[in-house]
Amino acid sequence: MKLGTKLIHAGVAPDPSTGAIMTPIFQTSTFVQAAPGQHKGYEYARTQNPTRDALQNALAAIENGTHGICFGSGLAATDAVLKLLNPGDEVLATNDLYGGTYRIFTKMFERYGLKFTFIPMQDARNIEAHITPQTKMIWIETPTNPLLNIIDIQAAAQVARKSEVILAVDNTFASPYLQNPLDLGADIVVHSATKYLGGHSDVVHGAVIVKNEALAKQLYFIQNSCGAVPGPQDCFLVLRGIKTLHVRMQRHCENGAVIANYLRNHKKVDKVYWAGFPDHVNHDIAKAQMRGFGGMISFTLKDDNVEAANKVLSGTHLFSLAESLGGVESLIGHPATMTHASIPREERIKNGLADSLIRLSVGIEDADDLIADLQQALG
């Protein structure tokens, strides 16, 4: 199946008991057994649920994996992946990443003996140079949040294989429509399915996809043992979102290109971060490993201060000031005080995250209306 067809059909089938074309919401906590150990494949809803199973199968199919494992949020998925490691193990992570990931790494798992080293990863040779005997995992985002840095997944995978470490890729910004890290050699793909997979700002959800049986067994064990599972209603909403992922992402990409080029030519805008520009660092890698450049854009103002940023942030109408991304509606945010507030300012500035940096999640509205909204906000 081609990708658009796969997103609608892969991993799901009409309900065998009724013929319902949409997967039912199995809103139950437990399942009746004919005798001890004699059941229809389901015992207790923390361990298995038919709605969740359908979503897990769909996620595995659209990421070209073999196993999907669902969680109550993207951070719960991240939490589960880190529980594959042991005290004393090191994670090499990109220095430009989601603030919540940075927080769970440094404020939670460092307390339990894991070590995290944050480095620039645009050049895979820098990853290899930082590998130590304690390194057990490489964690990357690409494009990164919020500076849209591009990391070569295939090159990172070669480093990981050579060093016998796990490569985990947070694919939230790209979505499976634009990028499939498992095809490029990654071991684990992580999603905040809250974002593009759900696509309608109405669900919080996380997912991990793998194609290694041993990893899958460990992650299912963690899912069941720790219990950070999503409810069936949330799984249903993500299943529904996946069915329109391709048409939504096509519009996100189209609008993203229009808005990025508009901002780049605005007199009050300094830098615009968008992987679709030919002079964007690693643009050629983005072209090779992605099917498009998406609707995530960040930009700084020539007047580089929080006050100037706040004037823009509070001046839009169609771009709603809110955390999150990937919904059909356009959102505007200020990473320094919102999504990345947990990262110390000196770290943010060192990594290029300026005080005036504004992040856009460009929705699927009419692009002309979005430009008019930005025009009156920028002045």
Tab-separated table of C-alpha atoms in Angstrom:
chain	number	residue	atom	x	y	z
A	1	MET	CA	0.000	0.000	0.000
A	2	LYS	CA	1.092	3.546	-0.659
A	3	LEU	CA	1.376	5.769	2.391
A	4	GLY	CA	-1.989	7.550	2.112
A	5	THR	CA	-3.795	4.214	1.823
A	6	LYS	CA	-1.752	2.678	4.633
A	7	LEU	CA	-2.644	5.485	7.035
A	8	ILE	CA	-6.337	4.748	6.556
A	9	HIS	CA	-6.278	0.953	6.491
A	10	ALA	CA	-3.115	-0.526	8.002
A	11	GLY	CA	-3.385	-2.224	11.371
A	12	VAL	CA	-7.165	-1.925	11.645
A	13	ALA	CA	-10.090	-4.039	10.439
A	14	PRO	CA	-13.874	-3.955	10.849
A	15	ASP	CA	-15.035	-5.206	14.236
A	16	PRO	CA	-15.670	-8.981	13.840
A	17	SER	CA	-18.621	-9.028	16.253
A	18	THR	CA	-20.657	-6.274	14.581
A	19	GLY	CA	-18.954	-5.271	11.347
A	20	ALA	CA	-18.391	-1.733	12.655
A	21	ILE	CA	-15.931	-0.057	10.293
A	22	MET	CA	-14.573	2.143	13.098
A	23	THR	CA	-12.835	0.372	15.974
A	24	PRO	CA	-15.229	0.328	18.966
A	25	ILE	CA	-14.292	1.981	22.244
A	26	PHE	CA	-14.009	-0.944	24.648
A	27	GLN	CA	-14.728	1.019	27.813
A	28	THR	CA	-14.158	-1.733	30.347
A	29	SER	CA	-11.680	-2.380	33.134
A	30	THR	CA	-11.816	-6.176	33.089
A	31	PHE	CA	-12.863	-9.143	30.954
A	32	VAL	CA	-14.904	-12.203	31.964
A	33	GLN	CA	-13.118	-15.557	31.856
A	34	ALA	CA	-14.816	-18.904	31.212
A	35	ALA	CA	-12.469	-20.533	33.739
A	36	PRO	CA	-9.192	-19.482	35.321
A	37	GLY	CA	-6.827	-18.771	32.454
A	38	GLN	CA	-9.509	-19.406	29.818
A	39	HIS	CA	-10.355	-16.131	28.117
A	40	LYS	CA	-10.551	-14.473	24.698
A	41	GLY	CA	-7.118	-12.885	24.836
A	42	TYR	CA	-8.030	-10.198	27.340
A	43	GLU	CA	-7.864	-10.283	31.118
A	44	TYR	CA	-7.421	-6.796	32.578
A	45	ALA	CA	-7.450	-3.460	30.783
A	46	ARG	CA	-4.110	-2.232	32.089
A	47	THR	CA	-2.526	-5.224	30.364
A	48	GLN	CA	-4.627	-5.399	27.188
A	49	ASN	CA	-7.522	-3.545	25.620
A	50	PRO	CA	-8.929	-4.183	22.111
A	51	THR	CA	-9.075	-0.463	21.218
A	52	ARG	CA	-5.494	-0.005	22.349
A	53	ASP	CA	-4.419	-3.124	20.462
A	54	ALA	CA	-5.898	-1.733	17.246
A	55	LEU	CA	-3.987	1.524	17.700
A	56	GLN	CA	-0.749	-0.268	18.556
A	57	ASN	CA	-1.062	-2.339	15.387
A	58	ALA	CA	-1.777	0.777	13.326
A	59	LEU	CA	1.215	2.638	14.775
A	60	ALA	CA	3.524	-0.287	14.066
A	61	ALA	CA	2.283	-0.417	10.477
A	62	ILE	CA	2.636	3.302	9.679
A	63	GLU	CA	6.164	3.491	11.167
A	64	ASN	CA	7.194	0.276	9.381
A	65	GLY	CA	7.804	-1.442	12.699
A	66	THR	CA	6.466	-4.662	14.176
A	67	HIS	CA	5.301	-3.528	17.617
A	68	GLY	CA	3.564	-0.390	18.857
A	69	ILE	CA	3.353	0.285	22.590
A	70	CYS	CA	1.013	3.034	23.789
A	71	PHE	CA	1.218	5.274	26.858
A	72	GLY	CA	-0.767	7.991	28.567
A	73	SER	CA	1.434	10.816	27.217
A	74	GLY	CA	4.586	11.451	25.225
A	75	LEU	CA	6.547	11.845	28.447
A	76	ALA	CA	5.174	8.542	29.747
A	77	ALA	CA	6.542	6.971	26.554
A	78	THR	CA	9.914	8.636	27.179
A	79	ASP	CA	9.829	7.414	30.772
A	80	ALA	CA	9.309	3.826	29.589
A	81	VAL	CA	12.211	3.984	27.125
A	82	LEU	CA	14.579	5.242	29.832
A	83	LYS	CA	13.529	2.328	32.057
A	84	LEU	CA	15.325	0.040	29.608
A	85	LEU	CA	18.553	1.358	31.159
A	86	ASN	CA	20.359	0.714	34.448
A	87	PRO	CA	22.046	2.994	37.005
A	88	GLY	CA	25.435	4.070	35.678
A	89	ASP	CA	24.358	4.021	32.039
A	90	GLU	CA	24.836	7.153	29.937
A	91	VAL	CA	22.489	8.705	27.376
A	92	LEU	CA	23.920	10.981	24.689
A	93	ALA	CA	21.186	13.483	23.832
A	94	THR	CA	20.936	16.346	21.407
A	95	ASN	CA	21.464	19.690	23.118
A	96	ASP	CA	18.410	21.172	21.394
A	97	LEU	CA	15.382	19.225	22.544
A	98	TYR	CA	11.939	19.537	24.088
A	99	GLY	CA	12.068	21.072	27.565
A	100	GLY	CA	9.952	18.303	29.077
A	101	THR	CA	12.434	15.713	27.846
A	102	TYR	CA	15.303	17.711	29.328
A	103	ARG	CA	13.395	17.936	32.617
A	104	ILE	CA	12.636	14.214	32.897
A	105	PHE	CA	16.254	13.420	32.032
A	106	THR	CA	17.882	15.811	34.509
A	107	LYS	CA	15.322	16.146	37.313
A	108	MET	CA	14.016	12.594	37.461
A	109	PHE	CA	16.341	9.975	36.005
A	110	GLU	CA	19.632	11.545	37.059
A	111	ARG	CA	18.397	10.928	40.617
A	112	TYR	CA	18.351	7.200	39.844
A	113	GLY	CA	21.887	7.003	38.524
A	114	LEU	CA	21.541	7.637	34.803
A	115	LYS	CA	23.944	10.111	33.210
A	116	PHE	CA	22.920	12.501	30.425
A	117	THR	CA	25.346	14.300	28.142
A	118	PHE	CA	23.888	16.982	25.847
A	119	ILE	CA	25.809	17.686	22.651
A	120	PRO	CA	25.250	19.209	19.184
A	121	MET	CA	24.435	16.377	16.785
A	122	GLN	CA	24.204	18.042	13.370
A	123	ASP	CA	27.522	16.325	12.584
A	124	ALA	CA	27.357	12.613	13.421
A	125	ARG	CA	31.121	12.578	14.012
A	126	ASN	CA	30.477	14.590	17.153
A	127	ILE	CA	28.207	11.815	18.420
A	128	GLU	CA	30.888	9.205	17.860
A	129	ALA	CA	33.496	11.385	19.573
A	130	HIS	CA	31.411	11.428	22.777
A	131	ILE	CA	30.711	7.700	23.013
A	132	THR	CA	32.080	6.165	26.222
A	133	PRO	CA	31.954	2.628	27.641
A	134	GLN	CA	28.990	3.815	29.749
A	135	THR	CA	26.985	5.059	26.750
A	136	LYS	CA	23.982	2.805	26.225
A	137	MET	CA	21.587	5.058	24.300
A	138	ILE	CA	21.640	7.919	21.799
A	139	TRP	CA	18.547	10.138	21.960
A	140	ILE	CA	17.777	12.461	19.073
A	141	GLU	CA	15.002	14.699	17.827
A	142	THR	CA	14.946	15.665	14.180
A	143	PRO	CA	13.775	18.245	13.374
A	144	THR	CA	14.595	19.459	16.869
A	145	ASN	CA	12.313	21.446	19.144
A	146	PRO	CA	12.361	24.438	18.752
A	147	LEU	CA	15.326	25.285	16.468
A	148	LEU	CA	14.457	22.777	13.736
A	149	ASN	CA	17.984	21.367	13.613
A	150	ILE	CA	18.328	18.370	11.309
A	151	ILE	CA	20.210	15.286	12.485
A	152	ASP	CA	21.264	12.555	10.053
A	153	ILE	CA	19.401	9.501	11.355
A	154	GLN	CA	21.233	7.059	9.097
A	155	ALA	CA	24.643	8.361	10.182
A	156	ALA	CA	23.597	8.303	13.843
A	157	ALA	CA	22.393	4.717	13.379
A	158	GLN	CA	25.778	3.706	12.000
A	159	VAL	CA	27.452	5.169	15.090
A	160	ALA	CA	24.959	3.372	17.333
A	161	ARG	CA	25.495	-0.009	15.643
A	162	LYS	CA	29.273	0.370	15.737
A	163	SER	CA	29.123	1.199	19.438
A	164	GLU	CA	26.386	-1.359	20.224
A	165	VAL	CA	24.066	1.233	21.752
A	166	ILE	CA	20.349	1.899	21.267
A	167	LEU	CA	19.295	4.736	18.962
A	168	ALA	CA	15.993	6.359	19.999
A	169	VAL	CA	14.404	8.993	17.761
A	170	ASP	CA	11.655	11.355	18.880
A	171	ASN	CA	9.688	11.648	15.634
A	172	THR	CA	6.965	13.962	16.964
A	173	PHE	CA	7.817	17.019	14.830
A	174	ALA	CA	7.988	15.072	11.564
A	175	SER	CA	5.253	12.470	12.116
A	176	PRO	CA	5.272	9.126	10.260
A	177	TYR	CA	3.999	10.940	7.169
A	178	LEU	CA	7.233	12.880	6.718
A	179	GLN	CA	9.810	10.497	8.188
A	180	ASN	CA	10.259	6.856	9.247
A	181	PRO	CA	13.350	6.521	11.474
A	182	LEU	CA	13.176	2.713	11.712
A	183	ASP	CA	13.790	2.542	7.956
A	184	LEU	CA	16.950	4.601	8.504
A	185	GLY	CA	18.355	2.311	11.194
A	186	ALA	CA	16.855	3.613	14.437
A	187	ASP	CA	15.963	1.063	17.115
A	188	ILE	CA	13.151	3.001	18.810
A	189	VAL	CA	10.729	5.664	17.603
A	190	VAL	CA	8.946	7.823	20.178
A	191	HIS	CA	5.897	10.016	19.562
A	192	SER	CA	3.893	12.466	21.528
A	193	ALA	CA	0.744	11.316	19.730
A	194	THR	CA	-0.929	14.348	21.298
A	195	LYS	CA	0.492	16.289	18.370
A	196	TYR	CA	0.265	15.408	14.663
A	197	LEU	CA	-0.955	11.834	15.124
A	198	GLY	CA	-4.019	12.976	17.067
A	199	GLY	CA	-4.086	16.189	15.112
A	200	HIS	CA	-7.102	17.889	16.691
A	201	SER	CA	-5.845	19.114	20.093
A	202	ASP	CA	-8.296	16.850	21.898
A	203	VAL	CA	-6.156	14.021	23.296
A	204	VAL	CA	-2.958	13.462	25.301
A	205	HIS	CA	-1.148	10.302	24.261
A	206	GLY	CA	2.283	8.748	23.721
A	207	ALA	CA	3.685	5.878	21.707
A	208	VAL	CA	6.829	3.832	21.162
A	209	ILE	CA	7.394	1.769	18.010
A	210	VAL	CA	10.102	-0.853	17.487
A	211	LYS	CA	10.849	-3.800	15.221
A	212	ASN	CA	13.113	-5.732	17.573
A	213	GLU	CA	11.312	-8.510	19.424
A	214	ALA	CA	13.503	-8.349	22.543
A	215	LEU	CA	13.011	-4.585	22.876
A	216	ALA	CA	9.278	-5.003	22.337
A	217	LYS	CA	9.004	-7.576	25.134
A	218	GLN	CA	10.848	-5.298	27.547
A	219	LEU	CA	8.658	-2.326	26.664
A	220	TYR	CA	5.413	-4.306	26.982
A	221	PHE	CA	6.625	-5.484	30.399
A	222	ILE	CA	7.325	-1.885	31.432
A	223	GLN	CA	3.953	-0.750	30.050
A	224	ASN	CA	2.089	-3.355	32.097
A	225	SER	CA	4.252	-3.167	35.219
A	226	CYS	CA	4.309	0.620	35.540
A	227	GLY	CA	0.783	1.156	34.275
A	228	ALA	CA	1.080	4.482	32.408
A	229	VAL	CA	-1.442	3.292	29.822
A	230	PRO	CA	-3.915	5.387	27.809
A	231	GLY	CA	-7.658	4.914	28.090
A	232	PRO	CA	-9.655	3.423	25.208
A	233	GLN	CA	-11.316	6.764	24.368
A	234	ASP	CA	-7.875	8.345	23.893
A	235	CYS	CA	-6.766	5.422	21.725
A	236	PHE	CA	-9.893	5.828	19.599
A	237	LEU	CA	-9.155	9.526	19.071
A	238	VAL	CA	-5.594	8.813	17.894
A	239	LEU	CA	-6.870	6.051	15.590
A	240	ARG	CA	-9.270	8.574	14.096
A	241	GLY	CA	-6.506	11.163	13.743
A	242	ILE	CA	-4.192	8.793	11.892
A	243	LYS	CA	-6.785	8.333	9.140
A	244	THR	CA	-6.399	11.960	8.035
A	245	LEU	CA	-2.687	12.391	8.803
A	246	HIS	CA	-1.636	12.493	5.153
A	247	VAL	CA	-4.098	15.160	4.035
A	248	ARG	CA	-3.434	17.274	7.119
A	249	MET	CA	0.342	17.035	6.762
A	250	GLN	CA	0.182	17.998	3.098
A	251	ARG	CA	-1.586	21.236	4.085
A	252	HIS	CA	0.730	21.817	7.059
A	253	CYS	CA	3.689	21.580	4.669
A	254	GLU	CA	2.112	23.889	2.075
A	255	ASN	CA	1.209	26.519	4.654
A	256	GLY	CA	4.552	26.143	6.404
A	257	ALA	CA	6.416	27.035	3.220
A	258	VAL	CA	4.258	30.132	2.653
A	259	ILE	CA	4.616	31.390	6.237
A	260	ALA	CA	8.368	30.688	6.442
A	261	ASN	CA	9.053	32.678	3.292
A	262	TYR	CA	6.806	35.526	4.441
A	263	LEU	CA	8.630	35.787	7.770
A	264	ARG	CA	12.053	35.668	6.134
A	265	ASN	CA	11.205	38.799	4.174
A	266	HIS	CA	9.717	40.748	7.093
A	267	LYS	CA	11.669	43.792	8.211
A	268	LYS	CA	11.239	43.093	11.937
A	269	VAL	CA	12.246	39.422	11.784
A	270	ASP	CA	15.877	38.412	12.278
A	271	LYS	CA	16.321	34.661	11.825
A	272	VAL	CA	13.783	32.119	10.595
A	273	TYR	CA	14.310	28.442	11.392
A	274	TRP	CA	12.666	26.094	8.878
A	275	ALA	CA	14.258	23.027	7.316
A	276	GLY	CA	12.877	23.828	3.870
A	277	PHE	CA	15.281	26.710	3.226
A	278	PRO	CA	18.183	25.618	0.958
A	279	ASP	CA	20.649	27.372	3.310
A	280	HIS	CA	19.261	25.716	6.450
A	281	VAL	CA	22.024	23.623	8.033
A	282	ASN	CA	21.685	19.998	6.855
A	283	HIS	CA	18.925	20.913	4.388
A	284	ASP	CA	20.191	18.216	2.017
A	285	ILE	CA	19.892	15.628	4.778
A	286	ALA	CA	16.333	16.788	5.465
A	287	LYS	CA	15.536	16.393	1.755
A	288	ALA	CA	16.950	12.870	1.805
A	289	GLN	CA	15.277	11.546	4.956
A	290	MET	CA	11.984	13.487	4.925
A	291	ARG	CA	9.086	13.684	2.460
A	292	GLY	CA	8.494	17.374	3.200
A	293	PHE	CA	9.506	20.061	5.662
A	294	GLY	CA	6.421	20.363	7.849
A	295	GLY	CA	4.594	23.232	9.476
A	296	MET	CA	6.851	23.918	12.453
A	297	ILE	CA	8.702	27.241	12.239
A	298	SER	CA	10.654	29.296	14.765
A	299	PHE	CA	11.862	32.860	14.358
A	300	THR	CA	13.611	35.593	16.293
A	301	LEU	CA	13.049	39.332	16.218
A	302	LYS	CA	15.630	41.977	15.451
A	303	ASP	CA	14.480	43.523	18.725
A	304	ASP	CA	15.709	40.492	20.703
A	305	ASN	CA	13.951	40.717	24.055
A	306	VAL	CA	11.013	39.158	25.863
A	307	GLU	CA	8.958	42.371	25.755
A	308	ALA	CA	9.088	42.569	21.952
A	309	ALA	CA	8.219	38.888	21.705
A	310	ASN	CA	5.284	39.316	24.086
A	311	LYS	CA	3.857	42.079	21.903
A	312	VAL	CA	3.728	39.671	18.954
A	313	LEU	CA	2.546	36.741	21.060
A	314	SER	CA	-0.398	38.693	22.444
A	315	GLY	CA	-1.248	40.357	19.126
A	316	THR	CA	-2.384	37.406	17.028
A	317	HIS	CA	-5.960	36.172	16.658
A	318	LEU	CA	-5.847	33.109	14.408
A	319	PHE	CA	-2.545	31.957	15.911
A	320	SER	CA	-3.670	31.006	19.419
A	321	LEU	CA	-1.158	31.485	22.245
A	322	ALA	CA	-0.889	28.003	23.705
A	323	GLU	CA	1.504	25.153	24.366
A	324	SER	CA	1.474	22.045	22.175
A	325	LEU	CA	1.567	21.730	18.386
A	326	GLY	CA	0.376	19.649	15.469
A	327	GLY	CA	-3.326	20.481	15.581
A	328	VAL	CA	-5.430	21.678	12.677
A	329	GLU	CA	-5.467	25.154	14.211
A	330	SER	CA	-2.401	27.406	14.218
A	331	LEU	CA	-0.615	27.960	17.522
A	332	ILE	CA	2.024	30.453	18.620
A	333	GLY	CA	4.297	30.023	21.619
A	334	HIS	CA	7.304	31.400	23.458
A	335	PRO	CA	9.698	28.520	24.204
A	336	ALA	CA	11.754	30.476	26.775
A	337	THR	CA	8.740	30.882	29.091
A	338	MET	CA	6.546	27.985	27.973
A	339	THR	CA	7.713	24.679	26.483
A	340	HIS	CA	11.402	25.141	27.413
A	341	ALA	CA	11.107	27.062	30.687
A	342	SER	CA	12.575	24.081	32.553
A	343	ILE	CA	15.925	24.579	30.771
A	344	PRO	CA	18.188	27.110	32.555
A	345	ARG	CA	18.529	30.374	30.612
A	346	GLU	CA	22.282	30.043	30.214
A	347	GLU	CA	21.782	26.620	28.619
A	348	ARG	CA	19.051	27.948	26.349
A	349	ILE	CA	21.126	30.914	25.166
A	350	LYS	CA	24.212	28.739	24.652
A	351	ASN	CA	22.192	26.428	22.414
A	352	GLY	CA	20.759	29.293	20.366
A	353	LEU	CA	17.336	29.598	21.995
A	354	ALA	CA	17.075	33.395	22.202
A	355	ASP	CA	14.726	35.329	24.478
A	356	SER	CA	12.749	36.602	21.482
A	357	LEU	CA	12.412	33.193	19.827
A	358	ILE	CA	8.811	32.510	18.815
A	359	ARG	CA	7.616	29.075	17.731
A	360	LEU	CA	4.754	28.569	15.301
A	361	SER	CA	2.729	25.437	14.712
A	362	VAL	CA	1.219	26.368	11.366
A	363	GLY	CA	-2.253	24.889	10.994
A	364	ILE	CA	-4.380	24.083	7.970
A	365	GLU	CA	-6.310	27.354	7.717
A	366	ASP	CA	-6.105	29.520	4.591
A	367	ALA	CA	-2.502	30.743	4.322
A	368	ASP	CA	-3.559	34.268	3.325
A	369	ASP	CA	-5.502	34.648	6.563
A	370	LEU	CA	-2.525	33.429	8.569
A	371	ILE	CA	-0.223	35.933	6.884
A	372	ALA	CA	-2.669	38.757	7.591
A	373	ASP	CA	-2.765	37.714	11.258
A	374	LEU	CA	1.030	37.745	11.560
A	375	GLN	CA	1.236	41.015	9.643
A	376	GLN	CA	-0.959	42.905	12.097
A	377	ALA	CA	0.796	41.312	15.102
A	378	LEU	CA	4.316	42.129	13.858
A	379	GLY	CA	3.294	45.614	12.791
